Amino acid sequence: MRGRTAVFTALTILCVTLSLPAGGFAQESPPPPTGAAAYPDGLVHSVVQGDTLWDLSAKYLGSPWNWQELWERNRFITNPHYIYPGIRVVVFPHPAREYAIPVEETPAAVPSEAPPLPAEVEKPIERAAAAPPPPKPPILDILPSEFVRAGEFLKEKPTGIGAIRGGEEPKVAFSEGDRVHLRLVKEIPAGQLLGVYRVRGPITTPGDRPVTGYVRYLAGILQSSGKDGGESFGVVRTSFEDLNREDLISEEIPSYRPVTLSPAPAGTTATAIAGQMENSELAAGNFVFLDRGSSSGVAPGNGFRLFDVGDQSAGTESEMSTSARVEVGEAVVVRVSPEYSTAYIVKSVQSFSAGVKAVAGPASGVAK
């Protein structure tokens, strides 16, 4: 009888064990990888009606202004601002950010007298310390949405492919979500994104090398809705400021590129010929245009110190009288043309106006 009871008990335990889920005895599995680790060969997105690289960049890469990164991975797309349903876009998501949580360790108690080590204990093998990874180059601390608005200084008045003719509602200015009538000089398919640019000028610049030109910068983005009754329509997707009928529409849309800080050629000097906006006083967070460009060796990432030197000539930094000059700020170049460059003011001691001198020098405290 006892033998039958023991056999029955053993069978019962075996059945219960087999009925338990396998995970009950397994260790907890690690969390699934995210970002680039989850898709080493890229994530394939099948385009549907209404998709744009601008929107896909916002979804997968964290900012719509990273759209250029998607285009570089999918060069079969001829127009980066218009993609159509059915095509497949390969996306390489950015890796997830890692956050280190500091842990305070309690020091182990030290005995009053350490026991003597036995004579047979071997000395540990000394290994060479691993070489530290090379430091990453410093990057300008600027938001992508600020970077794309940098703009440029042009000698000739810029042109576009049209302008906003009016809105469905009787409004003087237009902002995000407004449906607007467009006056275009070419056919634009429904769904294509268009840049809206603000133009100022003509502006006659101060300084030793006066020039007359125009300032152009991005004011917003709109999306074509195609034609209705022979008239072109669009919807304002985003607006940095209210859009108006004088703004230019262009097929060009800027993208974000990290700006690696680098020294400008020694002795390079320039004059701040104009600010981006109409405000007469400039300060940190504003863009300013310099009268030196790539033909003078200026490149994105170059740092400049800004000085108010009164009526003195530009000269080199050593030629400026220390008694007359006053340092008012620092700026980093973000965009260049052969003759001019656009710089982001990263620091200002006081507000200042166009006409200040820019001297090549490192811009401190701007890296990220």
GROMACS .gro file of C-alpha atoms in nm:
model
  368
    1MET     CA    1   0.000   0.000   0.000
    2ARG     CA    2   0.279   0.234   0.090
    3GLY     CA    3   0.450   0.161  -0.244
    4ARG     CA    4   0.134   0.257  -0.439
    5THR     CA    5   0.102   0.580  -0.238
    6ALA     CA    6   0.464   0.676  -0.310
    7VAL     CA    7   0.421   0.611  -0.683
    8PHE     CA    8   0.098   0.815  -0.692
    9THR     CA    9   0.269   1.105  -0.510
   10ALA     CA   10   0.562   1.103  -0.751
   11LEU     CA   11   0.332   1.106  -1.054
   12THR     CA   12   0.134   1.395  -0.905
   13ILE     CA   13   0.450   1.603  -0.853
   14LEU     CA   14   0.567   1.526  -1.208
   15CYS     CA   15   0.233   1.635  -1.360
   16VAL     CA   16   0.229   1.961  -1.163
   17THR     CA   17   0.588   2.033  -1.267
   18LEU     CA   18   0.514   1.975  -1.635
   19SER     CA   19   0.204   2.197  -1.619
   20LEU     CA   20   0.405   2.497  -1.494
   21PRO     CA   21   0.510   2.755  -1.762
   22ALA     CA   22   0.868   2.720  -1.876
   23GLY     CA   23   0.936   3.083  -1.781
   24GLY     CA   24   0.876   2.993  -1.416
   25PHE     CA   25   1.222   2.837  -1.398
   26ALA     CA   26   1.397   3.053  -1.657
   27GLN     CA   27   1.586   3.369  -1.573
   28GLU     CA   28   1.421   3.698  -1.665
   29SER     CA   29   1.499   3.772  -2.031
   30PRO     CA   30   1.676   4.103  -2.112
   31PRO     CA   31   1.463   4.385  -2.255
   32PRO     CA   32   1.439   4.392  -2.635
   33PRO     CA   33   1.690   4.622  -2.807
   34THR     CA   34   1.575   4.964  -2.921
   35GLY     CA   35   1.686   5.217  -3.180
   36ALA     CA   36   1.968   5.115  -3.413
   37ALA     CA   37   2.038   4.798  -3.211
   38ALA     CA   38   1.688   4.667  -3.289
   39TYR     CA   39   1.732   4.723  -3.665
   40PRO     CA   40   2.099   4.665  -3.758
   41ASP     CA   41   2.000   4.634  -4.126
   42GLY     CA   42   1.753   4.920  -4.112
   43LEU     CA   43   1.378   4.945  -4.063
   44VAL     CA   44   1.171   4.935  -4.381
   45HIS     CA   45   0.881   5.180  -4.392
   46SER     CA   46   0.618   5.137  -4.666
   47VAL     CA   47   0.505   5.484  -4.769
   48VAL     CA   48   0.134   5.562  -4.747
   49GLN     CA   49  -0.064   5.863  -4.864
   50GLY     CA   50   0.046   6.177  -4.683
   51ASP     CA   51   0.394   6.056  -4.578
   52THR     CA   52   0.695   6.283  -4.625
   53LEU     CA   53   1.062   6.240  -4.535
   54TRP     CA   54   1.008   6.538  -4.307
   55ASP     CA   55   0.741   6.350  -4.109
   56LEU     CA   56   0.929   6.017  -4.113
   57SER     CA   57   1.237   6.194  -3.979
   58ALA     CA   58   1.033   6.336  -3.692
   59LYS     CA   59   0.892   5.989  -3.618
   60TYR     CA   60   1.210   5.781  -3.639
   61LEU     CA   61   1.502   6.025  -3.599
   62GLY     CA   62   1.367   6.262  -3.336
   63SER     CA   63   1.345   6.579  -3.548
   64PRO     CA   64   1.191   6.662  -3.888
   65TRP     CA   65   1.502   6.861  -3.974
   66ASN     CA   66   1.708   6.539  -3.997
   67TRP     CA   67   1.531   6.451  -4.325
   68GLN     CA   68   1.861   6.477  -4.519
   69GLU     CA   69   1.982   6.169  -4.330
   70LEU     CA   70   1.689   5.967  -4.468
   71TRP     CA   71   1.747   6.093  -4.821
   72GLU     CA   72   2.114   5.996  -4.812
   73ARG     CA   73   2.008   5.638  -4.725
   74ASN     CA   74   1.745   5.629  -5.002
   75ARG     CA   75   1.899   5.803  -5.302
   76PHE     CA   76   1.653   5.645  -5.542
   77ILE     CA   77   1.416   5.923  -5.430
   78THR     CA   78   1.459   6.201  -5.686
   79ASN     CA   79   1.261   6.469  -5.500
   80PRO     CA   80   1.320   6.449  -5.122
   81HIS     CA   81   1.020   6.673  -5.055
   82TYR     CA   82   0.774   6.448  -5.238
   83ILE     CA   83   0.741   6.073  -5.185
   84TYR     CA   84   0.447   5.868  -5.310
   85PRO     CA   85   0.258   5.566  -5.174
   86GLY     CA   86   0.404   5.222  -5.241
   87ILE     CA   87   0.775   5.295  -5.223
   88ARG     CA   88   0.982   5.151  -4.937
   89VAL     CA   89   1.207   5.378  -4.731
   90VAL     CA   90   1.490   5.230  -4.525
   91VAL     CA   91   1.533   5.397  -4.186
   92PHE     CA   92   1.821   5.357  -3.942
   93PRO     CA   93   1.683   5.486  -3.610
   94HIS     CA   94   1.921   5.668  -3.382
   95PRO     CA   95   2.046   5.462  -3.083
   96ALA     CA   96   1.856   5.509  -2.760
   97ARG     CA   97   2.018   5.742  -2.511
   98GLU     CA   98   2.182   5.586  -2.209
   99TYR     CA   99   2.144   5.741  -1.868
  100ALA     CA  100   2.391   5.653  -1.592
  101ILE     CA  101   2.248   5.643  -1.238
  102PRO     CA  102   2.519   5.710  -0.979
  103VAL     CA  103   2.532   5.453  -0.697
  104GLU     CA  104   2.702   5.532  -0.372
  105GLU     CA  105   2.897   5.233  -0.247
  106THR     CA  106   2.940   5.180   0.125
  107PRO     CA  107   3.314   5.135   0.200
  108ALA     CA  108   3.399   4.795   0.342
  109ALA     CA  109   3.516   4.782   0.700
  110VAL     CA  110   3.896   4.768   0.728
  111PRO     CA  111   4.025   4.526   0.993
  112SER     CA  112   4.257   4.673   1.254
  113GLU     CA  113   4.531   4.425   1.168
  114ALA     CA  114   4.549   4.259   0.828
  115PRO     CA  115   4.652   3.892   0.846
  116PRO     CA  116   4.991   3.816   0.693
  117LEU     CA  117   4.986   3.686   0.336
  118PRO     CA  118   5.117   3.334   0.284
  119ALA     CA  119   5.455   3.316   0.111
  120GLU     CA  120   5.314   3.101  -0.168
  121VAL     CA  121   5.073   3.370  -0.297
  122GLU     CA  122   5.170   3.471  -0.651
  123LYS     CA  123   5.181   3.835  -0.751
  124PRO     CA  124   4.902   3.939  -0.986
  125ILE     CA  125   4.995   3.979  -1.350
  126GLU     CA  126   5.024   4.346  -1.441
  127ARG     CA  127   4.826   4.427  -1.754
  128ALA     CA  128   4.859   4.744  -1.954
  129ALA     CA  129   4.565   4.978  -1.911
  130ALA     CA  130   4.337   4.996  -2.214
  131ALA     CA  131   4.385   5.315  -2.415
  132PRO     CA  132   4.096   5.557  -2.358
  133PRO     CA  133   3.875   5.619  -2.661
  134PRO     CA  134   3.958   5.935  -2.854
  135PRO     CA  135   3.752   6.234  -2.741
  136LYS     CA  136   3.456   6.322  -2.957
  137PRO     CA  137   3.492   6.655  -3.139
  138PRO     CA  138   3.291   6.932  -2.972
  139ILE     CA  139   2.961   7.016  -3.141
  140LEU     CA  140   2.785   7.353  -3.139
  141ASP     CA  141   2.500   7.352  -2.889
  142ILE     CA  142   2.210   7.463  -3.107
  143LEU     CA  143   1.862   7.321  -3.165
  144PRO     CA  144   1.790   7.184  -3.515
  145SER     CA  145   1.487   7.415  -3.538
  146GLU     CA  146   1.716   7.713  -3.473
  147PHE     CA  147   1.988   7.594  -3.710
  148VAL     CA  148   1.758   7.570  -4.014
  149ARG     CA  149   1.660   7.935  -3.973
  150ALA     CA  150   2.016   8.065  -4.002
  151GLY     CA  151   1.957   8.223  -4.343
  152GLU     CA  152   2.209   8.394  -4.568
  153PHE     CA  153   2.319   8.732  -4.703
  154LEU     CA  154   2.287   8.769  -5.082
  155LYS     CA  155   2.402   9.042  -5.320
  156GLU     CA  156   2.112   8.986  -5.558
  157LYS     CA  157   1.745   8.986  -5.463
  158PRO     CA  158   1.633   8.621  -5.429
  159THR     CA  159   1.343   8.480  -5.627
  160GLY     CA  160   1.116   8.182  -5.568
  161ILE     CA  161   0.843   7.986  -5.742
  162GLY     CA  162   0.556   8.190  -5.605
  163ALA     CA  163   0.389   8.336  -5.299
  164ILE     CA  164   0.081   8.309  -5.080
  165ARG     CA  165  -0.210   8.476  -5.257
  166GLY     CA  166  -0.450   8.471  -4.965
  167GLY     CA  167  -0.632   8.251  -4.718
  168GLU     CA  168  -0.972   8.087  -4.693
  169GLU     CA  169  -1.040   8.329  -4.409
  170PRO     CA  170  -0.986   8.706  -4.442
  171LYS     CA  171  -0.650   8.721  -4.264
  172VAL     CA  172  -0.345   8.942  -4.309
  173ALA     CA  173  -0.099   8.680  -4.180
  174PHE     CA  174  -0.107   8.300  -4.173
  175SER     CA  175   0.014   8.040  -3.927
  176GLU     CA  176   0.019   7.664  -3.868
  177GLY     CA  177  -0.295   7.485  -3.986
  178ASP     CA  178  -0.420   7.762  -4.217
  179ARG     CA  179  -0.530   7.660  -4.568
  180VAL     CA  180  -0.399   7.914  -4.816
  181HIS     CA  181  -0.432   7.997  -5.187
  182LEU     CA  182  -0.099   7.982  -5.370
  183ARG     CA  183   0.031   8.175  -5.670
  184LEU     CA  184   0.286   7.941  -5.831
  185VAL     CA  185   0.483   7.961  -6.156
  186LYS     CA  186   0.515   7.581  -6.189
  187GLU     CA  187   0.310   7.269  -6.125
  188ILE     CA  188   0.361   7.121  -5.777
  189PRO     CA  189   0.211   6.777  -5.695
  190ALA     CA  190  -0.022   6.739  -5.400
  191GLY     CA  191   0.174   6.637  -5.092
  192GLN     CA  192   0.501   6.813  -5.174
  193LEU     CA  193   0.657   7.028  -4.902
  194LEU     CA  194   0.765   7.385  -4.979
  195GLY     CA  195   0.977   7.634  -4.788
  196VAL     CA  196   0.847   7.984  -4.712
  197TYR     CA  197   1.122   8.248  -4.687
  198ARG     CA  198   1.129   8.597  -4.542
  199VAL     CA  199   1.336   8.848  -4.742
  200ARG     CA  200   1.469   9.181  -4.613
  201GLY     CA  201   1.639   9.445  -4.819
  202PRO     CA  202   1.799   9.610  -4.986
  203ILE     CA  203   2.033   9.662  -4.690
  204THR     CA  204   2.343   9.878  -4.713
  205THR     CA  205   2.593   9.738  -4.469
  206PRO     CA  206   2.819   9.941  -4.239
  207GLY     CA  207   3.193   9.891  -4.205
  208ASP     CA  208   3.503   9.939  -4.414
  209ARG     CA  209   3.371   9.726  -4.701
  210PRO     CA  210   3.013   9.848  -4.747
  211VAL     CA  211   2.789   9.640  -4.970
  212THR     CA  212   2.421   9.643  -5.058
  213GLY     CA  213   2.235   9.313  -5.042
  214TYR     CA  214   1.944   9.109  -4.910
  215VAL     CA  215   1.880   8.883  -4.612
  216ARG     CA  216   1.685   8.560  -4.667
  217TYR     CA  217   1.581   8.310  -4.398
  218LEU     CA  218   1.324   8.033  -4.344
  219ALA     CA  219   0.992   8.151  -4.198
  220GLY     CA  220   0.780   7.838  -4.235
  221ILE     CA  221   0.688   7.517  -4.419
  222LEU     CA  222   0.371   7.452  -4.617
  223GLN     CA  223   0.243   7.143  -4.798
  224SER     CA  224   0.080   7.154  -5.139
  225SER     CA  225  -0.280   7.033  -5.158
  226GLY     CA  226  -0.280   7.029  -5.537
  227LYS     CA  227  -0.534   7.217  -5.743
  228ASP     CA  228  -0.901   7.280  -5.688
  229GLY     CA  229  -1.092   7.444  -5.972
  230GLY     CA  230  -0.766   7.536  -6.143
  231GLU     CA  231  -0.627   7.714  -5.835
  232SER     CA  232  -0.335   7.589  -5.625
  233PHE     CA  233  -0.384   7.538  -5.252
  234GLY     CA  234  -0.163   7.447  -4.958
  235VAL     CA  235  -0.167   7.402  -4.582
  236VAL     CA  236   0.081   7.569  -4.347
  237ARG     CA  237   0.258   7.282  -4.169
  238THR     CA  238   0.474   7.494  -3.940
  239SER     CA  239   0.546   7.863  -3.898
  240PHE     CA  240   0.831   8.023  -3.703
  241GLU     CA  241   0.653   8.354  -3.738
  242ASP     CA  242   0.336   8.470  -3.911
  243LEU     CA  243   0.358   8.424  -4.288
  244ASN     CA  244   0.243   8.694  -4.529
  245ARG     CA  245   0.190   8.762  -4.898
  246GLU     CA  246   0.538   8.914  -4.942
  247ASP     CA  247   0.716   8.592  -4.840
  248LEU     CA  248   0.874   8.380  -5.113
  249ILE     CA  249   0.785   8.014  -5.173
  250SER     CA  250   1.072   7.786  -5.270
  251GLU     CA  251   1.126   7.414  -5.327
  252GLU     CA  252   1.437   7.440  -5.109
  253ILE     CA  253   1.405   7.326  -4.745
  254PRO     CA  254   1.713   7.335  -4.518
  255SER     CA  255   1.814   7.040  -4.301
  256TYR     CA  256   2.012   7.012  -3.979
  257ARG     CA  257   2.382   6.929  -3.982
  258PRO     CA  258   2.586   6.910  -3.659
  259VAL     CA  259   2.845   7.189  -3.654
  260THR     CA  260   3.186   7.066  -3.537
  261LEU     CA  261   3.381   7.345  -3.368
  262SER     CA  262   3.713   7.430  -3.531
  263PRO     CA  263   3.952   7.727  -3.520
  264ALA     CA  264   3.932   7.985  -3.795
  265PRO     CA  265   4.254   8.069  -3.984
  266ALA     CA  266   4.475   8.275  -3.753
  267GLY     CA  267   4.446   8.648  -3.810
  268THR     CA  268   4.109   8.628  -3.990
  269THR     CA  269   3.892   8.932  -3.926
  270ALA     CA  270   3.549   9.031  -4.051
  271THR     CA  271   3.270   9.283  -3.997
  272ALA     CA  272   2.918   9.198  -3.881
  273ILE     CA  273   2.728   9.351  -4.170
  274ALA     CA  274   2.368   9.275  -4.065
  275GLY     CA  275   2.153   9.073  -3.831
  276GLN     CA  276   1.895   8.820  -3.943
  277MET     CA  277   1.591   9.000  -3.802
  278GLU     CA  278   1.489   9.362  -3.826
  279ASN     CA  279   1.590   9.433  -3.465
  280SER     CA  280   1.875   9.684  -3.450
  281GLU     CA  281   2.029   9.533  -3.136
  282LEU     CA  282   2.184   9.185  -3.143
  283ALA     CA  283   2.244   8.941  -2.856
  284ALA     CA  284   2.297   8.572  -2.777
  285GLY     CA  285   2.062   8.347  -2.977
  286ASN     CA  286   2.057   8.578  -3.282
  287PHE     CA  287   2.220   8.516  -3.619
  288VAL     CA  288   2.457   8.768  -3.773
  289PHE     CA  289   2.613   8.787  -4.120
  290LEU     CA  290   2.987   8.842  -4.167
  291ASP     CA  291   3.159   8.985  -4.475
  292ARG     CA  292   3.404   8.697  -4.502
  293GLY     CA  293   3.331   8.356  -4.658
  294SER     CA  294   3.492   8.043  -4.792
  295SER     CA  295   3.714   8.244  -5.030
  296SER     CA  296   3.881   8.384  -4.716
  297GLY     CA  297   3.918   8.040  -4.557
  298VAL     CA  298   3.614   8.068  -4.329
  299ALA     CA  299   3.430   7.738  -4.269
  300PRO     CA  300   3.134   7.614  -4.059
  301GLY     CA  301   3.239   7.569  -3.696
  302ASN     CA  302   3.486   7.857  -3.693
  303GLY     CA  303   3.468   8.068  -3.378
  304PHE     CA  304   3.489   8.448  -3.370
  305ARG     CA  305   3.513   8.698  -3.086
  306LEU     CA  306   3.307   9.012  -3.140
  307PHE     CA  307   3.441   9.358  -3.054
  308ASP     CA  308   3.296   9.705  -3.055
  309VAL     CA  309   3.592   9.913  -3.170
  310GLY     CA  310   3.427  10.243  -3.243
  311ASP     CA  311   3.564  10.413  -3.553
  312GLN     CA  312   3.885  10.210  -3.574
  313SER     CA  313   3.967  10.003  -3.880
  314ALA     CA  314   3.925   9.629  -3.863
  315GLY     CA  315   4.290   9.527  -3.873
  316THR     CA  316   4.406   9.221  -3.687
  317GLU     CA  317   4.341   9.151  -3.323
  318SER     CA  318   4.691   9.273  -3.230
  319GLU     CA  319   4.638   9.596  -3.423
  320MET     CA  320   4.321   9.689  -3.237
  321SER     CA  321   4.378   9.928  -2.950
  322THR     CA  322   4.301   9.753  -2.625
  323SER     CA  323   4.192  10.084  -2.477
  324ALA     CA  324   3.928  10.140  -2.747
  325ARG     CA  325   3.790   9.793  -2.813
  326VAL     CA  326   3.520   9.632  -2.599
  327GLU     CA  327   3.445   9.261  -2.632
  328VAL     CA  328   3.069   9.222  -2.669
  329GLY     CA  329   3.023   8.855  -2.753
  330GLU     CA  330   3.121   8.536  -2.933
  331ALA     CA  331   2.981   8.368  -3.246
  332VAL     CA  332   3.023   8.043  -3.440
  333VAL     CA  333   2.987   8.016  -3.818
  334VAL     CA  334   2.710   7.777  -3.928
  335ARG     CA  335   2.683   7.852  -4.300
  336VAL     CA  336   2.917   7.994  -4.564
  337SER     CA  337   2.912   8.118  -4.922
  338PRO     CA  338   3.219   8.235  -5.114
  339GLU     CA  339   3.178   8.595  -4.996
  340TYR     CA  340   2.973   8.582  -4.675
  341SER     CA  341   2.908   8.365  -4.374
  342THR     CA  342   2.626   8.325  -4.123
  343ALA     CA  343   2.722   8.302  -3.755
  344TYR     CA  344   2.523   8.208  -3.446
  345ILE     CA  345   2.583   8.436  -3.147
  346VAL     CA  346   2.653   8.198  -2.860
  347LYS     CA  347   2.743   8.458  -2.599
  348SER     CA  348   2.685   8.829  -2.547
  349VAL     CA  349   2.813   9.052  -2.270
  350GLN     CA  350   2.580   9.328  -2.383
  351SER     CA  351   2.357   9.396  -2.681
  352PHE     CA  352   2.526   9.544  -2.986
  353SER     CA  353   2.446   9.652  -3.340
  354ALA     CA  354   2.580   9.562  -3.684
  355GLY     CA  355   2.923   9.700  -3.757
  356VAL     CA  356   3.111   9.524  -3.477
  357LYS     CA  357   3.438   9.351  -3.564
  358ALA     CA  358   3.481   8.974  -3.561
  359VAL     CA  359   3.825   8.830  -3.482
  360ALA     CA  360   3.916   8.462  -3.520
  361GLY     CA  361   3.922   8.294  -3.182
  362PRO     CA  362   3.773   8.001  -2.991
  363ALA     CA  363   3.415   8.038  -2.872
  364SER     CA  364   3.405   7.909  -2.515
  365GLY     CA  365   3.127   7.716  -2.346
  366VAL     CA  366   2.929   7.628  -2.660
  367ALA     CA  367   3.000   7.258  -2.706
  368LYS     CA  368   2.764   6.972  -2.635
   0.00000   0.00000   0.00000
